[in-house]
Amino acid sequence: MAQAAAVAKPPAPPRRRRASAAPRRLPYLLIAPPALLMLGFIAYPVLSVFYYSLRDYNPTKPWRNGFAGFDNFTRIFTDDPLFWDTLVFSAKWVFVEVGLQLLFGLALALVVNQTFVGRALGRALVFSPWAVSGVLTSAIWVLLYNSQTGITRYLADMGIGEYGVSWLSDTSTVFPAAVVADLWRGVPFFAILILADLQSVSKDLYEAAEVDGASRFKQFWHITLPHLKDAIILSTLLRAVWEFNNVDLLYTLTGGGPAGTTTTLPLYIANTSVDAHDFGYASALTTVAFVILLFCSTVYLRLSKFGGEK
């Protein structure tokens, strides 16, 4: 009987819980090291920017370094006209770039979504500019806009314009020239995201619409666009943040000129920190830019009802 009781005795619950808890913890233990590294690489720079925004910090003038409180922020809003000029130009740059990139990217995605001979090659050519780095893109367009060997030289040979004209040095042409250069690389970003979402649209919807006599435009307006709503919202938000922080292309093409007409807020921050070595004030500018982006992104997602009903 003692042997039968020993066999019928159930295993101790605590041991079972400990044995089953180990596998549940294993995934968290495996991702903990990279998660901590990512947190360190992200959290430390962000916190250091907030810290230095409250200080006067210039390595070339250490005797002036110290706690400044909110003096840097007061200077931004009351005694720095360049801040407002660069902020207005940044808004203009983002609005024009994102709007045009979305328009051309959507059109391009609709074209390459069709069935035609050589579609795979066509898609590869369309998306290839996105694989080019920003610095290399800038170098390509600097060569194309060169007044001696670039586009203006060939146009002058055809009798269009004059020799020696530099579009990047003229205040009337520098903005559209920079916009075109950034469009070349930015349009494929929208085309890729929108094409991926287009391929998930059920063909039965279009067939039913054709049976009901709906035109191509009505199919696009009532089927395609509602399905692409979330993809468009997400891509425009990501690209707007990207374009707002765009430094490499404008810095390489124009350096913020001529006469500061193409200086965005991030480019102004870069010049303040790298050239003027005023890291305290540059940190305050960065903090203000962060708050502006956070506020605009939140309002945009709320107004667009991202993730809601299509």
PDB file of C-alpha atoms in Angstrom:
ATOM      1  CA  MET A   1       0.000   0.000   0.000  1.00  0.00           C
ATOM      2  CA  ALA A   2       2.848   2.346   0.737  1.00  0.00           C
ATOM      3  CA  GLN A   3       4.188   1.670  -2.727  1.00  0.00           C
ATOM      4  CA  ALA A   4       0.773   2.410  -4.316  1.00  0.00           C
ATOM      5  CA  ALA A   5       0.452   5.669  -2.349  1.00  0.00           C
ATOM      6  CA  ALA A   6       3.897   6.750  -3.513  1.00  0.00           C
ATOM      7  CA  VAL A   7       2.934   6.107  -7.123  1.00  0.00           C
ATOM      8  CA  ALA A   8      -0.376   7.997  -6.818  1.00  0.00           C
ATOM      9  CA  LYS A   9       1.211  11.012  -5.161  1.00  0.00           C
ATOM     10  CA  PRO A  10       1.139  14.015  -7.572  1.00  0.00           C
ATOM     11  CA  PRO A  11       4.311  16.038  -8.242  1.00  0.00           C
ATOM     12  CA  ALA A  12       4.900  19.132  -6.153  1.00  0.00           C
ATOM     13  CA  PRO A  13       3.298  22.253  -7.755  1.00  0.00           C
ATOM     14  CA  PRO A  14       6.181  24.645  -7.011  1.00  0.00           C
ATOM     15  CA  ARG A  15       8.651  22.566  -8.957  1.00  0.00           C
ATOM     16  CA  ARG A  16       6.293  22.447 -11.937  1.00  0.00           C
ATOM     17  CA  ARG A  17       5.910  26.212 -11.881  1.00  0.00           C
ATOM     18  CA  ARG A  18       9.651  26.750 -11.697  1.00  0.00           C
ATOM     19  CA  ALA A  19      10.242  24.324 -14.549  1.00  0.00           C
ATOM     20  CA  SER A  20       7.628  25.997 -16.757  1.00  0.00           C
ATOM     21  CA  ALA A  21       8.734  29.541 -15.892  1.00  0.00           C
ATOM     22  CA  ALA A  22      12.258  29.067 -17.280  1.00  0.00           C
ATOM     23  CA  PRO A  23      11.209  28.710 -20.947  1.00  0.00           C
ATOM     24  CA  ARG A  24       8.996  31.798 -20.628  1.00  0.00           C
ATOM     25  CA  ARG A  25      11.915  33.894 -19.404  1.00  0.00           C
ATOM     26  CA  LEU A  26      14.336  32.646 -22.056  1.00  0.00           C
ATOM     27  CA  PRO A  27      13.179  34.977 -24.914  1.00  0.00           C
ATOM     28  CA  TYR A  28      13.445  38.011 -22.630  1.00  0.00           C
ATOM     29  CA  LEU A  29      16.909  36.992 -21.495  1.00  0.00           C
ATOM     30  CA  LEU A  30      18.027  36.589 -25.117  1.00  0.00           C
ATOM     31  CA  ILE A  31      16.797  40.029 -26.224  1.00  0.00           C
ATOM     32  CA  ALA A  32      17.938  41.803 -23.050  1.00  0.00           C
ATOM     33  CA  PRO A  33      21.573  42.512 -24.168  1.00  0.00           C
ATOM     34  CA  PRO A  34      20.705  44.130 -27.530  1.00  0.00           C
ATOM     35  CA  ALA A  35      17.751  45.933 -25.939  1.00  0.00           C
ATOM     36  CA  LEU A  36      19.999  47.433 -23.264  1.00  0.00           C
ATOM     37  CA  LEU A  37      22.564  48.439 -25.889  1.00  0.00           C
ATOM     38  CA  MET A  38      19.898  50.130 -28.022  1.00  0.00           C
ATOM     39  CA  LEU A  39      18.500  51.881 -24.970  1.00  0.00           C
ATOM     40  CA  GLY A  40      21.967  53.136 -24.071  1.00  0.00           C
ATOM     41  CA  PHE A  41      22.757  54.390 -27.572  1.00  0.00           C
ATOM     42  CA  ILE A  42      19.385  56.153 -27.814  1.00  0.00           C
ATOM     43  CA  ALA A  43      18.736  57.297 -24.260  1.00  0.00           C
ATOM     44  CA  TYR A  44      22.180  58.758 -23.531  1.00  0.00           C
ATOM     45  CA  PRO A  45      22.309  61.134 -26.556  1.00  0.00           C
ATOM     46  CA  VAL A  46      18.720  62.265 -25.969  1.00  0.00           C
ATOM     47  CA  LEU A  47      19.247  62.924 -22.265  1.00  0.00           C
ATOM     48  CA  SER A  48      22.580  64.659 -22.924  1.00  0.00           C
ATOM     49  CA  VAL A  49      20.887  67.018 -25.389  1.00  0.00           C
ATOM     50  CA  PHE A  50      18.291  67.948 -22.772  1.00  0.00           C
ATOM     51  CA  TYR A  51      21.068  68.434 -20.225  1.00  0.00           C
ATOM     52  CA  TYR A  52      23.229  70.686 -22.404  1.00  0.00           C
ATOM     53  CA  SER A  53      20.199  72.717 -23.503  1.00  0.00           C
ATOM     54  CA  LEU A  54      20.169  74.151 -19.970  1.00  0.00           C
ATOM     55  CA  ARG A  55      23.842  75.081 -20.050  1.00  0.00           C
ATOM     56  CA  ASP A  56      26.260  77.409 -21.794  1.00  0.00           C
ATOM     57  CA  TYR A  57      28.724  75.006 -23.342  1.00  0.00           C
ATOM     58  CA  ASN A  58      31.405  76.077 -25.816  1.00  0.00           C
ATOM     59  CA  PRO A  59      34.663  74.038 -25.796  1.00  0.00           C
ATOM     60  CA  THR A  60      36.550  76.979 -27.319  1.00  0.00           C
ATOM     61  CA  LYS A  61      35.437  79.309 -24.476  1.00  0.00           C
ATOM     62  CA  PRO A  62      35.480  77.157 -21.335  1.00  0.00           C
ATOM     63  CA  TRP A  63      35.453  80.168 -19.014  1.00  0.00           C
ATOM     64  CA  ARG A  64      31.879  80.904 -20.114  1.00  0.00           C
ATOM     65  CA  ASN A  65      30.563  77.393 -19.544  1.00  0.00           C
ATOM     66  CA  GLY A  66      28.035  76.889 -16.774  1.00  0.00           C
ATOM     67  CA  PHE A  67      24.391  76.530 -15.904  1.00  0.00           C
ATOM     68  CA  ALA A  68      22.168  78.798 -18.029  1.00  0.00           C
ATOM     69  CA  GLY A  69      18.693  77.670 -17.027  1.00  0.00           C
ATOM     70  CA  PHE A  70      16.132  78.682 -19.633  1.00  0.00           C
ATOM     71  CA  ASP A  71      18.256  81.505 -21.085  1.00  0.00           C
ATOM     72  CA  ASN A  72      18.928  79.535 -24.275  1.00  0.00           C
ATOM     73  CA  PHE A  73      15.198  79.007 -24.844  1.00  0.00           C
ATOM     74  CA  THR A  74      14.460  82.655 -24.119  1.00  0.00           C
ATOM     75  CA  ARG A  75      17.076  83.625 -26.694  1.00  0.00           C
ATOM     76  CA  ILE A  76      15.472  81.325 -29.283  1.00  0.00           C
ATOM     77  CA  PHE A  77      11.998  82.847 -29.086  1.00  0.00           C
ATOM     78  CA  THR A  78      12.882  86.474 -28.405  1.00  0.00           C
ATOM     79  CA  ASP A  79      16.323  87.255 -29.805  1.00  0.00           C
ATOM     80  CA  ASP A  80      17.001  84.969 -32.781  1.00  0.00           C
ATOM     81  CA  PRO A  81      15.336  85.891 -36.084  1.00  0.00           C
ATOM     82  CA  LEU A  82      17.277  83.096 -37.819  1.00  0.00           C
ATOM     83  CA  PHE A  83      15.298  80.531 -35.834  1.00  0.00           C
ATOM     84  CA  TRP A  84      11.992  81.756 -37.247  1.00  0.00           C
ATOM     85  CA  ASP A  85      13.388  82.098 -40.778  1.00  0.00           C
ATOM     86  CA  THR A  86      14.785  78.568 -40.771  1.00  0.00           C
ATOM     87  CA  LEU A  87      11.613  77.162 -39.203  1.00  0.00           C
ATOM     88  CA  VAL A  88       9.450  78.751 -41.914  1.00  0.00           C
ATOM     89  CA  PHE A  89      11.738  77.427 -44.644  1.00  0.00           C
ATOM     90  CA  SER A  90      11.725  73.964 -43.022  1.00  0.00           C
ATOM     91  CA  ALA A  91       7.914  73.924 -43.105  1.00  0.00           C
ATOM     92  CA  LYS A  92       7.937  75.022 -46.744  1.00  0.00           C
ATOM     93  CA  TRP A  93      10.545  72.402 -47.644  1.00  0.00           C
ATOM     94  CA  VAL A  94       8.623  69.583 -45.907  1.00  0.00           C
ATOM     95  CA  PHE A  95       5.261  70.568 -47.401  1.00  0.00           C
ATOM     96  CA  VAL A  96       6.540  70.825 -50.980  1.00  0.00           C
ATOM     97  CA  GLU A  97       8.777  67.759 -50.854  1.00  0.00           C
ATOM     98  CA  VAL A  98       6.343  65.402 -49.145  1.00  0.00           C
ATOM     99  CA  GLY A  99       3.431  66.560 -51.296  1.00  0.00           C
ATOM    100  CA  LEU A 100       5.278  66.095 -54.584  1.00  0.00           C
ATOM    101  CA  GLN A 101       6.898  62.833 -53.500  1.00  0.00           C
ATOM    102  CA  LEU A 102       3.514  61.418 -52.518  1.00  0.00           C
ATOM    103  CA  LEU A 103       1.929  62.506 -55.804  1.00  0.00           C
ATOM    104  CA  PHE A 104       4.664  61.091 -58.042  1.00  0.00           C
ATOM    105  CA  GLY A 105       5.199  58.040 -55.821  1.00  0.00           C
ATOM    106  CA  LEU A 106       1.510  57.134 -55.976  1.00  0.00           C
ATOM    107  CA  ALA A 107       1.455  57.542 -59.766  1.00  0.00           C
ATOM    108  CA  LEU A 108       4.621  55.466 -60.099  1.00  0.00           C
ATOM    109  CA  ALA A 109       3.251  52.699 -57.858  1.00  0.00           C
ATOM    110  CA  LEU A 110       0.053  52.519 -59.918  1.00  0.00           C
ATOM    111  CA  VAL A 111       2.098  52.204 -63.130  1.00  0.00           C
ATOM    112  CA  VAL A 112       4.494  49.467 -61.960  1.00  0.00           C
ATOM    113  CA  ASN A 113       1.573  47.576 -60.387  1.00  0.00           C
ATOM    114  CA  GLN A 114       0.223  46.912 -63.878  1.00  0.00           C
ATOM    115  CA  THR A 115       1.206  43.865 -65.908  1.00  0.00           C
ATOM    116  CA  PHE A 116       3.566  44.654 -68.798  1.00  0.00           C
ATOM    117  CA  VAL A 117       6.627  43.220 -70.481  1.00  0.00           C
ATOM    118  CA  GLY A 118       9.788  43.881 -68.475  1.00  0.00           C
ATOM    119  CA  ARG A 119       7.912  44.807 -65.301  1.00  0.00           C
ATOM    120  CA  ALA A 120      10.609  43.344 -63.019  1.00  0.00           C
ATOM    121  CA  LEU A 121      13.320  45.396 -64.731  1.00  0.00           C
ATOM    122  CA  GLY A 122      11.122  48.482 -64.652  1.00  0.00           C
ATOM    123  CA  ARG A 123      10.539  48.104 -60.917  1.00  0.00           C
ATOM    124  CA  ALA A 124      14.255  47.674 -60.286  1.00  0.00           C
ATOM    125  CA  LEU A 125      15.053  50.868 -62.220  1.00  0.00           C
ATOM    126  CA  VAL A 126      12.285  52.796 -60.468  1.00  0.00           C
ATOM    127  CA  PHE A 127      13.396  51.772 -56.987  1.00  0.00           C
ATOM    128  CA  SER A 128      17.170  52.005 -57.571  1.00  0.00           C
ATOM    129  CA  PRO A 129      17.541  55.695 -56.534  1.00  0.00           C
ATOM    130  CA  TRP A 130      16.359  54.783 -53.031  1.00  0.00           C
ATOM    131  CA  ALA A 131      19.365  52.469 -52.673  1.00  0.00           C
ATOM    132  CA  VAL A 132      21.779  55.347 -53.293  1.00  0.00           C
ATOM    133  CA  SER A 133      23.127  57.057 -50.172  1.00  0.00           C
ATOM    134  CA  GLY A 134      22.260  60.678 -49.462  1.00  0.00           C
ATOM    135  CA  VAL A 135      25.846  61.882 -49.829  1.00  0.00           C
ATOM    136  CA  LEU A 136      26.251  60.123 -53.186  1.00  0.00           C
ATOM    137  CA  THR A 137      22.918  61.536 -54.337  1.00  0.00           C
ATOM    138  CA  SER A 138      24.120  65.022 -53.446  1.00  0.00           C
ATOM    139  CA  ALA A 139      27.406  64.477 -55.314  1.00  0.00           C
ATOM    140  CA  ILE A 140      25.527  63.322 -58.428  1.00  0.00           C
ATOM    141  CA  TRP A 141      23.315  66.389 -58.487  1.00  0.00           C
ATOM    142  CA  VAL A 142      26.198  68.742 -57.753  1.00  0.00           C
ATOM    143  CA  LEU A 143      27.803  67.444 -60.947  1.00  0.00           C
ATOM    144  CA  LEU A 144      24.529  67.728 -62.865  1.00  0.00           C
ATOM    145  CA  TYR A 145      24.091  71.351 -61.753  1.00  0.00           C
ATOM    146  CA  ASN A 146      27.698  72.287 -62.490  1.00  0.00           C
ATOM    147  CA  SER A 147      27.695  75.453 -64.593  1.00  0.00           C
ATOM    148  CA  GLN A 148      30.586  74.275 -66.787  1.00  0.00           C
ATOM    149  CA  THR A 149      29.828  70.602 -67.397  1.00  0.00           C
ATOM    150  CA  GLY A 150      26.264  70.073 -66.199  1.00  0.00           C
ATOM    151  CA  ILE A 151      22.717  70.517 -67.447  1.00  0.00           C
ATOM    152  CA  THR A 152      22.955  74.261 -68.031  1.00  0.00           C
ATOM    153  CA  ARG A 153      25.930  73.730 -70.368  1.00  0.00           C
ATOM    154  CA  TYR A 154      23.940  71.353 -72.600  1.00  0.00           C
ATOM    155  CA  LEU A 155      20.875  73.608 -72.514  1.00  0.00           C
ATOM    156  CA  ALA A 156      23.053  76.550 -73.565  1.00  0.00           C
ATOM    157  CA  ASP A 157      24.419  74.439 -76.452  1.00  0.00           C
ATOM    158  CA  MET A 158      20.808  74.007 -77.621  1.00  0.00           C
ATOM    159  CA  GLY A 159      20.173  77.733 -77.358  1.00  0.00           C
ATOM    160  CA  ILE A 160      18.236  77.540 -74.083  1.00  0.00           C
ATOM    161  CA  GLY A 161      19.662  79.898 -71.483  1.00  0.00           C
ATOM    162  CA  GLU A 162      23.191  81.226 -71.197  1.00  0.00           C
ATOM    163  CA  TYR A 163      26.582  79.687 -70.494  1.00  0.00           C
ATOM    164  CA  GLY A 164      27.979  79.782 -66.969  1.00  0.00           C
ATOM    165  CA  VAL A 165      24.592  79.965 -65.240  1.00  0.00           C
ATOM    166  CA  SER A 166      24.496  78.224 -61.846  1.00  0.00           C
ATOM    167  CA  TRP A 167      21.031  77.298 -60.624  1.00  0.00           C
ATOM    168  CA  LEU A 168      22.366  76.668 -57.117  1.00  0.00           C
ATOM    169  CA  SER A 169      23.760  80.203 -56.812  1.00  0.00           C
ATOM    170  CA  ASP A 170      20.608  82.038 -57.896  1.00  0.00           C
ATOM    171  CA  THR A 171      17.973  82.739 -55.242  1.00  0.00           C
ATOM    172  CA  SER A 172      15.206  82.366 -57.841  1.00  0.00           C
ATOM    173  CA  THR A 173      16.240  78.875 -58.983  1.00  0.00           C
ATOM    174  CA  VAL A 174      18.008  77.285 -56.017  1.00  0.00           C
ATOM    175  CA  PHE A 175      14.821  76.076 -54.302  1.00  0.00           C
ATOM    176  CA  PRO A 176      13.296  74.250 -57.311  1.00  0.00           C
ATOM    177  CA  ALA A 177      16.738  72.841 -58.172  1.00  0.00           C
ATOM    178  CA  ALA A 178      17.095  71.393 -54.654  1.00  0.00           C
ATOM    179  CA  VAL A 179      13.515  70.090 -54.743  1.00  0.00           C
ATOM    180  CA  VAL A 180      14.140  68.195 -57.990  1.00  0.00           C
ATOM    181  CA  ALA A 181      17.327  66.653 -56.596  1.00  0.00           C
ATOM    182  CA  ASP A 182      15.543  65.379 -53.500  1.00  0.00           C
ATOM    183  CA  LEU A 183      12.537  64.172 -55.503  1.00  0.00           C
ATOM    184  CA  TRP A 184      14.806  61.830 -57.465  1.00  0.00           C
ATOM    185  CA  ARG A 185      15.606  59.908 -54.287  1.00  0.00           C
ATOM    186  CA  GLY A 186      12.404  60.432 -52.310  1.00  0.00           C
ATOM    187  CA  VAL A 187       9.779  59.333 -54.847  1.00  0.00           C
ATOM    188  CA  PRO A 188      10.831  55.627 -54.776  1.00  0.00           C
ATOM    189  CA  PHE A 189      10.247  55.577 -51.004  1.00  0.00           C
ATOM    190  CA  PHE A 190       6.551  56.287 -51.501  1.00  0.00           C
ATOM    191  CA  ALA A 191       6.368  54.022 -54.546  1.00  0.00           C
ATOM    192  CA  ILE A 192       7.767  51.058 -52.592  1.00  0.00           C
ATOM    193  CA  LEU A 193       5.398  51.414 -49.625  1.00  0.00           C
ATOM    194  CA  ILE A 194       2.317  52.121 -51.732  1.00  0.00           C
ATOM    195  CA  LEU A 195       3.069  49.299 -54.187  1.00  0.00           C
ATOM    196  CA  ALA A 196       3.375  46.825 -51.299  1.00  0.00           C
ATOM    197  CA  ASP A 197      -0.089  47.851 -50.079  1.00  0.00           C
ATOM    198  CA  LEU A 198      -1.560  47.881 -53.586  1.00  0.00           C
ATOM    199  CA  GLN A 199      -0.714  44.233 -54.056  1.00  0.00           C
ATOM    200  CA  SER A 200      -2.932  43.300 -51.107  1.00  0.00           C
ATOM    201  CA  VAL A 201      -6.080  44.803 -52.666  1.00  0.00           C
ATOM    202  CA  SER A 202      -8.499  42.039 -53.662  1.00  0.00           C
ATOM    203  CA  LYS A 203      -9.115  41.885 -57.419  1.00  0.00           C
ATOM    204  CA  ASP A 204     -12.675  40.820 -56.707  1.00  0.00           C
ATOM    205  CA  LEU A 205     -13.456  44.384 -55.634  1.00  0.00           C
ATOM    206  CA  TYR A 206     -12.380  45.779 -59.005  1.00  0.00           C
ATOM    207  CA  GLU A 207     -14.262  43.051 -60.883  1.00  0.00           C
ATOM    208  CA  ALA A 208     -17.431  43.798 -58.922  1.00  0.00           C
ATOM    209  CA  ALA A 209     -16.985  47.520 -59.595  1.00  0.00           C
ATOM    210  CA  GLU A 210     -16.596  46.878 -63.333  1.00  0.00           C
ATOM    211  CA  VAL A 211     -19.788  44.809 -63.328  1.00  0.00           C
ATOM    212  CA  ASP A 212     -21.566  47.735 -61.681  1.00  0.00           C
ATOM    213  CA  GLY A 213     -20.248  50.047 -64.390  1.00  0.00           C
ATOM    214  CA  ALA A 214     -17.787  52.033 -62.267  1.00  0.00           C
ATOM    215  CA  SER A 215     -15.166  53.984 -64.202  1.00  0.00           C
ATOM    216  CA  ARG A 216     -11.428  53.718 -63.574  1.00  0.00           C
ATOM    217  CA  PHE A 217     -11.493  56.965 -61.638  1.00  0.00           C
ATOM    218  CA  LYS A 218     -14.353  55.794 -59.400  1.00  0.00           C
ATOM    219  CA  GLN A 219     -12.538  52.517 -58.767  1.00  0.00           C
ATOM    220  CA  PHE A 220      -9.451  54.452 -57.775  1.00  0.00           C
ATOM    221  CA  TRP A 221     -11.378  56.878 -55.573  1.00  0.00           C
ATOM    222  CA  HIS A 222     -13.654  54.408 -53.799  1.00  0.00           C
ATOM    223  CA  ILE A 223     -11.495  51.266 -53.682  1.00  0.00           C
ATOM    224  CA  THR A 224      -7.793  52.052 -54.090  1.00  0.00           C
ATOM    225  CA  LEU A 225      -7.492  55.240 -52.043  1.00  0.00           C
ATOM    226  CA  PRO A 226      -9.459  53.989 -48.996  1.00  0.00           C
ATOM    227  CA  HIS A 227      -7.329  50.843 -48.967  1.00  0.00           C
ATOM    228  CA  LEU A 228      -4.127  52.915 -49.145  1.00  0.00           C
ATOM    229  CA  LYS A 229      -5.191  55.289 -46.361  1.00  0.00           C
ATOM    230  CA  ASP A 230      -2.960  53.906 -43.590  1.00  0.00           C
ATOM    231  CA  ALA A 231       0.004  53.388 -45.932  1.00  0.00           C
ATOM    232  CA  ILE A 232      -0.243  56.995 -47.138  1.00  0.00           C
ATOM    233  CA  ILE A 233      -0.564  58.378 -43.603  1.00  0.00           C
ATOM    234  CA  LEU A 234       2.391  56.391 -42.319  1.00  0.00           C
ATOM    235  CA  SER A 235       4.634  57.103 -45.326  1.00  0.00           C
ATOM    236  CA  THR A 236       3.890  60.836 -45.300  1.00  0.00           C
ATOM    237  CA  LEU A 237       4.586  61.046 -41.562  1.00  0.00           C
ATOM    238  CA  LEU A 238       7.877  59.155 -41.823  1.00  0.00           C
ATOM    239  CA  ARG A 239       8.976  61.153 -44.846  1.00  0.00           C
ATOM    240  CA  ALA A 240       7.968  64.467 -43.258  1.00  0.00           C
ATOM    241  CA  VAL A 241      10.170  63.735 -40.237  1.00  0.00           C
ATOM    242  CA  TRP A 242      12.950  62.632 -42.593  1.00  0.00           C
ATOM    243  CA  GLU A 243      12.700  65.756 -44.742  1.00  0.00           C
ATOM    244  CA  PHE A 244      12.533  68.023 -41.706  1.00  0.00           C
ATOM    245  CA  ASN A 245      15.819  66.538 -40.520  1.00  0.00           C
ATOM    246  CA  ASN A 246      17.365  66.616 -43.999  1.00  0.00           C
ATOM    247  CA  VAL A 247      20.883  68.004 -43.712  1.00  0.00           C
ATOM    248  CA  ASP A 248      23.209  66.111 -46.047  1.00  0.00           C
ATOM    249  CA  LEU A 249      21.577  67.011 -49.382  1.00  0.00           C
ATOM    250  CA  LEU A 250      21.047  70.720 -48.723  1.00  0.00           C
ATOM    251  CA  TYR A 251      24.430  71.068 -47.030  1.00  0.00           C
ATOM    252  CA  THR A 252      26.209  69.484 -50.018  1.00  0.00           C
ATOM    253  CA  LEU A 253      24.172  71.258 -52.689  1.00  0.00           C
ATOM    254  CA  THR A 254      23.885  74.766 -51.290  1.00  0.00           C
ATOM    255  CA  GLY A 255      25.467  74.885 -47.834  1.00  0.00           C
ATOM    256  CA  GLY A 256      22.304  76.715 -46.767  1.00  0.00           C
ATOM    257  CA  GLY A 257      22.823  79.467 -49.320  1.00  0.00           C
ATOM    258  CA  PRO A 258      22.706  81.589 -51.258  1.00  0.00           C
ATOM    259  CA  ALA A 259      22.340  84.186 -48.506  1.00  0.00           C
ATOM    260  CA  GLY A 260      20.831  81.600 -46.162  1.00  0.00           C
ATOM    261  CA  THR A 261      17.729  81.073 -48.318  1.00  0.00           C
ATOM    262  CA  THR A 262      17.923  77.262 -48.120  1.00  0.00           C
ATOM    263  CA  THR A 263      18.877  76.891 -44.457  1.00  0.00           C
ATOM    264  CA  THR A 264      16.571  74.525 -42.611  1.00  0.00           C
ATOM    265  CA  LEU A 265      16.335  74.388 -38.834  1.00  0.00           C
ATOM    266  CA  PRO A 266      18.451  71.187 -38.570  1.00  0.00           C
ATOM    267  CA  LEU A 267      21.063  72.736 -40.867  1.00  0.00           C
ATOM    268  CA  TYR A 268      21.078  75.838 -38.665  1.00  0.00           C
ATOM    269  CA  ILE A 269      21.578  73.567 -35.640  1.00  0.00           C
ATOM    270  CA  ALA A 270      24.469  71.809 -37.377  1.00  0.00           C
ATOM    271  CA  ASN A 271      26.123  75.118 -38.236  1.00  0.00           C
ATOM    272  CA  THR A 272      25.632  76.404 -34.686  1.00  0.00           C
ATOM    273  CA  SER A 273      27.208  73.339 -33.113  1.00  0.00           C
ATOM    274  CA  VAL A 274      29.911  72.376 -35.622  1.00  0.00           C
ATOM    275  CA  ASP A 275      30.986  75.774 -36.944  1.00  0.00           C
ATOM    276  CA  ALA A 276      30.241  78.077 -33.991  1.00  0.00           C
ATOM    277  CA  HIS A 277      30.915  75.403 -31.315  1.00  0.00           C
ATOM    278  CA  ASP A 278      27.910  76.688 -29.349  1.00  0.00           C
ATOM    279  CA  PHE A 279      26.691  73.273 -28.229  1.00  0.00           C
ATOM    280  CA  GLY A 280      24.482  74.601 -25.445  1.00  0.00           C
ATOM    281  CA  TYR A 281      22.423  76.776 -27.759  1.00  0.00           C
ATOM    282  CA  ALA A 282      22.398  74.080 -30.450  1.00  0.00           C
ATOM    283  CA  SER A 283      21.049  71.607 -27.879  1.00  0.00           C
ATOM    284  CA  ALA A 284      18.269  74.040 -26.991  1.00  0.00           C
ATOM    285  CA  LEU A 285      17.411  74.388 -30.690  1.00  0.00           C
ATOM    286  CA  THR A 286      17.355  70.600 -31.000  1.00  0.00           C
ATOM    287  CA  THR A 287      15.021  70.309 -28.023  1.00  0.00           C
ATOM    288  CA  VAL A 288      12.629  72.833 -29.559  1.00  0.00           C
ATOM    289  CA  ALA A 289      12.748  70.980 -32.892  1.00  0.00           C
ATOM    290  CA  PHE A 290      11.999  67.715 -31.091  1.00  0.00           C
ATOM    291  CA  VAL A 291       8.954  69.221 -29.364  1.00  0.00           C
ATOM    292  CA  ILE A 292       7.698  70.681 -32.650  1.00  0.00           C
ATOM    293  CA  LEU A 293       8.030  67.317 -34.435  1.00  0.00           C
ATOM    294  CA  LEU A 294       6.373  65.455 -31.558  1.00  0.00           C
ATOM    295  CA  PHE A 295       3.457  67.900 -31.437  1.00  0.00           C
ATOM    296  CA  CYS A 296       2.915  67.941 -35.217  1.00  0.00           C
ATOM    297  CA  SER A 297       3.163  64.136 -35.466  1.00  0.00           C
ATOM    298  CA  THR A 298       0.612  63.637 -32.688  1.00  0.00           C
ATOM    299  CA  VAL A 299      -1.836  66.130 -34.198  1.00  0.00           C
ATOM    300  CA  TYR A 300      -1.397  64.607 -37.668  1.00  0.00           C
ATOM    301  CA  LEU A 301      -2.103  61.075 -36.436  1.00  0.00           C
ATOM    302  CA  ARG A 302      -5.139  62.265 -34.493  1.00  0.00           C
ATOM    303  CA  LEU A 303      -6.622  64.249 -37.372  1.00  0.00           C
ATOM    304  CA  SER A 304      -5.925  61.545 -39.957  1.00  0.00           C
ATOM    305  CA  LYS A 305      -7.428  58.832 -37.692  1.00  0.00           C
ATOM    306  CA  PHE A 306      -4.561  56.460 -38.424  1.00  0.00           C
ATOM    307  CA  GLY A 307      -5.530  52.827 -37.886  1.00  0.00           C
ATOM    308  CA  GLY A 308      -9.258  53.618 -37.939  1.00  0.00           C
ATOM    309  CA  GLU A 309     -11.902  52.461 -40.338  1.00  0.00           C
ATOM    310  CA  LYS A 310     -11.070  52.814 -44.028  1.00  0.00           C
TER     311      LYS A 310
END
